[in-house]
mmCIF file of C-alpha atoms in Angstrom:
data_model
loop_
_atom_site.group_PDB
_atom_site.id
_atom_site.type_symbol
_atom_site.label_atom_id
_atom_site.label_comp_id
_atom_site.label_asym_id
_atom_site.label_seq_id
_atom_site.Cartn_x
_atom_site.Cartn_y
_atom_site.Cartn_z
ATOM 1 C CA UNK A 21 0.000 0.000 0.000
ATOM 2 C CA UNK A 22 1.384 3.421 -0.853
ATOM 3 C CA UNK A 23 1.800 5.942 1.966
ATOM 4 C CA UNK A 24 -1.009 8.248 0.748
ATOM 5 C CA UNK A 25 -3.543 5.414 0.768
ATOM 6 C CA UNK A 26 -2.260 4.251 4.148
ATOM 7 C CA UNK A 27 -2.513 7.743 5.635
ATOM 8 C CA UNK A 28 -6.065 8.110 4.336
ATOM 9 C CA UNK A 29 -6.942 4.745 5.875
ATOM 10 C CA UNK A 30 -5.343 5.678 9.207
ATOM 11 C CA UNK A 31 -7.187 9.022 9.227
ATOM 12 C CA UNK A 32 -10.481 7.232 8.555
ATOM 13 C CA UNK A 33 -9.765 4.782 11.396
ATOM 14 C CA UNK A 34 -8.976 7.631 13.809
ATOM 15 C CA UNK A 35 -12.295 9.249 12.912
ATOM 16 C CA UNK A 36 -14.282 6.001 13.058
ATOM 17 C CA UNK A 37 -12.824 5.237 16.471
ATOM 18 C CA UNK A 38 -13.832 8.675 17.727
ATOM 19 C CA UNK A 39 -17.380 8.108 16.477
ATOM 20 C CA UNK A 40 -17.507 5.082 18.798
ATOM 21 C CA UNK A 41 -16.694 7.367 21.731
ATOM 22 C CA UNK A 42 -19.648 9.613 20.863
ATOM 23 C CA UNK A 43 -21.798 6.485 20.533
ATOM 24 C CA UNK A 44 -20.672 5.338 23.988
ATOM 25 C CA UNK A 45 -21.581 8.692 25.526
ATOM 26 C CA UNK A 46 -25.007 8.542 23.892
ATOM 27 C CA UNK A 47 -25.516 5.022 25.280
ATOM 28 C CA UNK A 48 -24.640 6.262 28.765
ATOM 29 C CA UNK A 49 -27.240 8.988 28.473
ATOM 30 C CA UNK A 50 -30.060 6.628 27.472
ATOM 31 C CA UNK A 51 -29.135 3.409 29.237
ATOM 32 C CA UNK A 52 -32.377 1.758 30.362
ATOM 33 C CA UNK A 53 -31.407 0.956 33.948
ATOM 34 C CA UNK A 54 -32.071 2.949 37.077
ATOM 35 C CA UNK A 55 -28.583 4.396 37.590
ATOM 36 C CA UNK A 56 -28.291 6.575 34.493
ATOM 37 C CA UNK A 57 -30.356 7.733 31.565
ATOM 38 C CA UNK A 58 -34.113 8.223 31.364
ATOM 39 C CA UNK A 59 -33.605 11.953 31.771
ATOM 40 C CA UNK A 60 -31.751 11.519 35.047
ATOM 41 C CA UNK A 61 -28.640 13.533 35.754
ATOM 42 C CA UNK A 62 -25.487 11.503 35.107
ATOM 43 C CA UNK A 63 -22.646 11.785 37.594
ATOM 44 C CA UNK A 64 -19.776 11.865 35.097
ATOM 45 C CA UNK A 65 -17.282 11.905 37.948
ATOM 46 C CA UNK A 66 -18.580 8.787 39.677
ATOM 47 C CA UNK A 67 -15.850 6.176 40.071
ATOM 48 C CA UNK A 68 -17.190 2.649 40.233
ATOM 49 C CA UNK A 69 -15.360 0.054 42.264
ATOM 50 C CA UNK A 70 -14.838 -3.520 41.106
ATOM 51 C CA UNK A 71 -13.236 -6.094 43.376
ATOM 52 C CA UNK A 72 -11.743 -3.360 45.530
ATOM 53 C CA UNK A 73 -10.276 -1.378 42.645
ATOM 54 C CA UNK A 74 -11.572 2.072 41.756
ATOM 55 C CA UNK A 75 -12.137 2.564 38.046
ATOM 56 C CA UNK A 76 -11.761 5.837 36.189
ATOM 57 C CA UNK A 77 -14.835 8.004 35.778
ATOM 58 C CA UNK A 78 -16.485 8.946 32.483
ATOM 59 C CA UNK A 79 -15.142 12.469 33.085
ATOM 60 C CA UNK A 80 -11.560 11.239 33.460
ATOM 61 C CA UNK A 81 -11.779 8.869 30.482
ATOM 62 C CA UNK A 82 -12.978 11.573 28.078
ATOM 63 C CA UNK A 83 -10.332 14.029 29.295
ATOM 64 C CA UNK A 84 -7.633 11.351 29.086
ATOM 65 C CA UNK A 85 -8.682 10.426 25.543
ATOM 66 C CA UNK A 86 -8.296 14.111 24.600
ATOM 67 C CA UNK A 87 -4.829 14.150 26.198
ATOM 68 C CA UNK A 88 -3.888 10.951 24.365
ATOM 69 C CA UNK A 89 -5.074 12.133 20.955
ATOM 70 C CA UNK A 90 -3.212 15.396 21.472
ATOM 71 C CA UNK A 91 -0.003 13.452 22.127
ATOM 72 C CA UNK A 92 -0.382 10.468 19.804
ATOM 73 C CA UNK A 93 -1.676 12.451 16.824
ATOM 74 C CA UNK A 94 -0.890 16.152 17.174
ATOM 75 C CA UNK A 95 2.307 16.411 19.215
ATOM 76 C CA UNK A 96 3.934 13.268 17.827
ATOM 77 C CA UNK A 97 3.424 14.362 14.204
ATOM 78 C CA UNK A 98 3.975 18.125 14.484
ATOM 79 C CA UNK A 99 0.351 19.222 14.627
ATOM 80 C CA UNK A 100 -1.075 22.377 16.199
ATOM 81 C CA UNK A 101 -1.427 22.952 19.927
ATOM 82 C CA UNK A 102 -5.078 22.832 21.028
ATOM 83 C CA UNK A 103 -4.212 25.145 23.939
ATOM 84 C CA UNK A 104 -6.149 23.281 26.602
ATOM 85 C CA UNK A 105 -4.217 23.738 29.859
ATOM 86 C CA UNK A 106 -6.252 21.090 31.669
ATOM 87 C CA UNK A 107 -4.883 18.259 29.469
ATOM 88 C CA UNK A 108 -1.847 17.951 31.779
ATOM 89 C CA UNK A 109 -4.055 16.648 34.592
ATOM 90 C CA UNK A 110 -5.035 13.589 32.537
ATOM 91 C CA UNK A 111 -1.632 12.399 31.352
ATOM 92 C CA UNK A 112 -0.496 8.806 31.579
ATOM 93 C CA UNK A 113 0.445 8.015 35.156
ATOM 94 C CA UNK A 114 -1.213 11.053 36.736
ATOM 95 C CA UNK A 115 -3.432 10.264 39.725
ATOM 96 C CA UNK A 116 -7.113 10.258 38.741
ATOM 97 C CA UNK A 117 -7.823 12.570 41.667
ATOM 98 C CA UNK A 118 -5.684 15.332 40.101
ATOM 99 C CA UNK A 119 -7.954 15.384 37.086
ATOM 100 C CA UNK A 120 -11.167 14.834 38.996
ATOM 101 C CA UNK A 121 -10.412 17.871 41.164
ATOM 102 C CA UNK A 122 -9.187 20.273 38.456
ATOM 103 C CA UNK A 123 -12.519 22.118 38.455
ATOM 104 C CA UNK A 124 -13.264 21.961 34.724
ATOM 105 C CA UNK A 125 -16.938 21.189 33.978
ATOM 106 C CA UNK A 126 -17.632 18.100 31.863
ATOM 107 C CA UNK A 127 -19.105 20.270 29.110
ATOM 108 C CA UNK A 128 -15.735 22.012 28.753
ATOM 109 C CA UNK A 129 -13.885 18.683 28.800
ATOM 110 C CA UNK A 130 -16.194 17.388 26.071
ATOM 111 C CA UNK A 131 -15.759 20.561 23.982
ATOM 112 C CA UNK A 132 -11.967 20.143 24.294
ATOM 113 C CA UNK A 133 -12.288 16.468 23.374
ATOM 114 C CA UNK A 134 -14.054 17.486 20.161
ATOM 115 C CA UNK A 135 -11.588 20.332 19.482
ATOM 116 C CA UNK A 136 -8.535 18.053 19.733
ATOM 117 C CA UNK A 137 -10.190 15.614 17.350
ATOM 118 C CA UNK A 138 -11.044 18.263 14.761
ATOM 119 C CA UNK A 139 -7.485 19.596 14.887
ATOM 120 C CA UNK A 140 -6.233 16.030 14.456
ATOM 121 C CA UNK A 141 -8.465 15.382 11.455
ATOM 122 C CA UNK A 142 -7.399 18.633 9.797
ATOM 123 C CA UNK A 143 -3.741 17.943 10.534
ATOM 124 C CA UNK A 144 -3.840 14.361 9.226
ATOM 125 C CA UNK A 145 -5.579 15.560 6.055
ATOM 126 C CA UNK A 146 -2.547 17.753 5.323
ATOM 127 C CA UNK A 147 0.253 15.555 6.689
ATOM 128 C CA UNK A 148 2.927 14.531 4.196
ATOM 129 C CA UNK A 149 2.409 10.753 3.824
ATOM 130 C CA UNK A 150 6.195 10.222 3.627
ATOM 131 C CA UNK A 151 6.337 11.241 7.305
ATOM 132 C CA UNK A 152 4.638 8.010 8.367
ATOM 133 C CA UNK A 153 8.081 6.382 8.323
ATOM 134 C CA UNK A 154 9.747 9.245 10.241
ATOM 135 C CA UNK A 155 10.467 9.112 13.950
ATOM 136 C CA UNK A 156 7.617 10.605 15.947
ATOM 137 C CA UNK A 157 8.464 13.926 17.540
ATOM 138 C CA UNK A 158 8.004 12.602 21.089
ATOM 139 C CA UNK A 159 10.392 9.681 20.458
ATOM 140 C CA UNK A 160 7.797 7.348 21.967
ATOM 141 C CA UNK A 161 8.507 3.713 21.212
ATOM 142 C CA UNK A 162 5.359 1.790 20.412
ATOM 143 C CA UNK A 163 5.582 -1.856 19.381
ATOM 144 C CA UNK A 164 9.338 -1.667 18.842
ATOM 145 C CA UNK A 165 9.182 1.385 16.583
ATOM 146 C CA UNK A 166 9.187 5.155 17.020
ATOM 147 C CA UNK A 167 7.464 6.025 13.755
ATOM 148 C CA UNK A 168 4.620 8.461 13.320
ATOM 149 C CA UNK A 169 2.690 5.546 11.816
ATOM 150 C CA UNK A 170 2.909 3.661 15.091
ATOM 151 C CA UNK A 171 1.702 6.569 17.207
ATOM 152 C CA UNK A 172 -1.307 7.048 14.932
ATOM 153 C CA UNK A 173 -2.144 3.325 15.003
ATOM 154 C CA UNK A 174 -1.677 3.202 18.758
ATOM 155 C CA UNK A 175 -4.106 6.080 19.173
ATOM 156 C CA UNK A 176 -6.865 3.922 17.647
ATOM 157 C CA UNK A 177 -6.036 0.967 19.915
ATOM 158 C CA UNK A 178 -5.778 3.152 23.009
ATOM 159 C CA UNK A 179 -9.044 4.968 22.440
ATOM 160 C CA UNK A 180 -10.875 1.732 21.655
ATOM 161 C CA UNK A 181 -9.800 0.317 25.016
ATOM 162 C CA UNK A 182 -11.227 3.307 26.858
ATOM 163 C CA UNK A 183 -14.431 3.164 24.818
ATOM 164 C CA UNK A 184 -14.782 -0.415 26.048
ATOM 165 C CA UNK A 185 -14.549 0.892 29.608
ATOM 166 C CA UNK A 186 -17.293 3.425 28.892
ATOM 167 C CA UNK A 187 -19.601 0.767 27.463
ATOM 168 C CA UNK A 188 -18.934 -1.707 30.258
#
């Protein structure tokens, strides 16, 4: 496959994956049980506990997915800065409590989530396909390679995992 076709395919996968996140949020809002949906207010910051382990909240997951797309798509390939200072609270390895207590309303997190994605889509549409083989600008090694291709592919895998958490 030539690099232009591959880049177009990767861009389409990034977008299709993001559509699953919107689908997951919609499912949370209309879930037919008594804890959420049916017009009831959703506590996006609620952290469920399973077998003694606290899980991340919907709030944290959406903010973290925005942080991840910013890094795996925009920063690693030379894209624009979305200028969302709260992203730093949701970085890999940061305590969930730091993000949960940053004071940003979910509506702002969700708007930032959408902004990062639109910037990513615009950036990928104009990215030189030859750069897929170049080292990513963060020098992150993913599956034994530091290419921009690998960071873009990893973004799709990473986001899909978190979407699974949302739908669980």
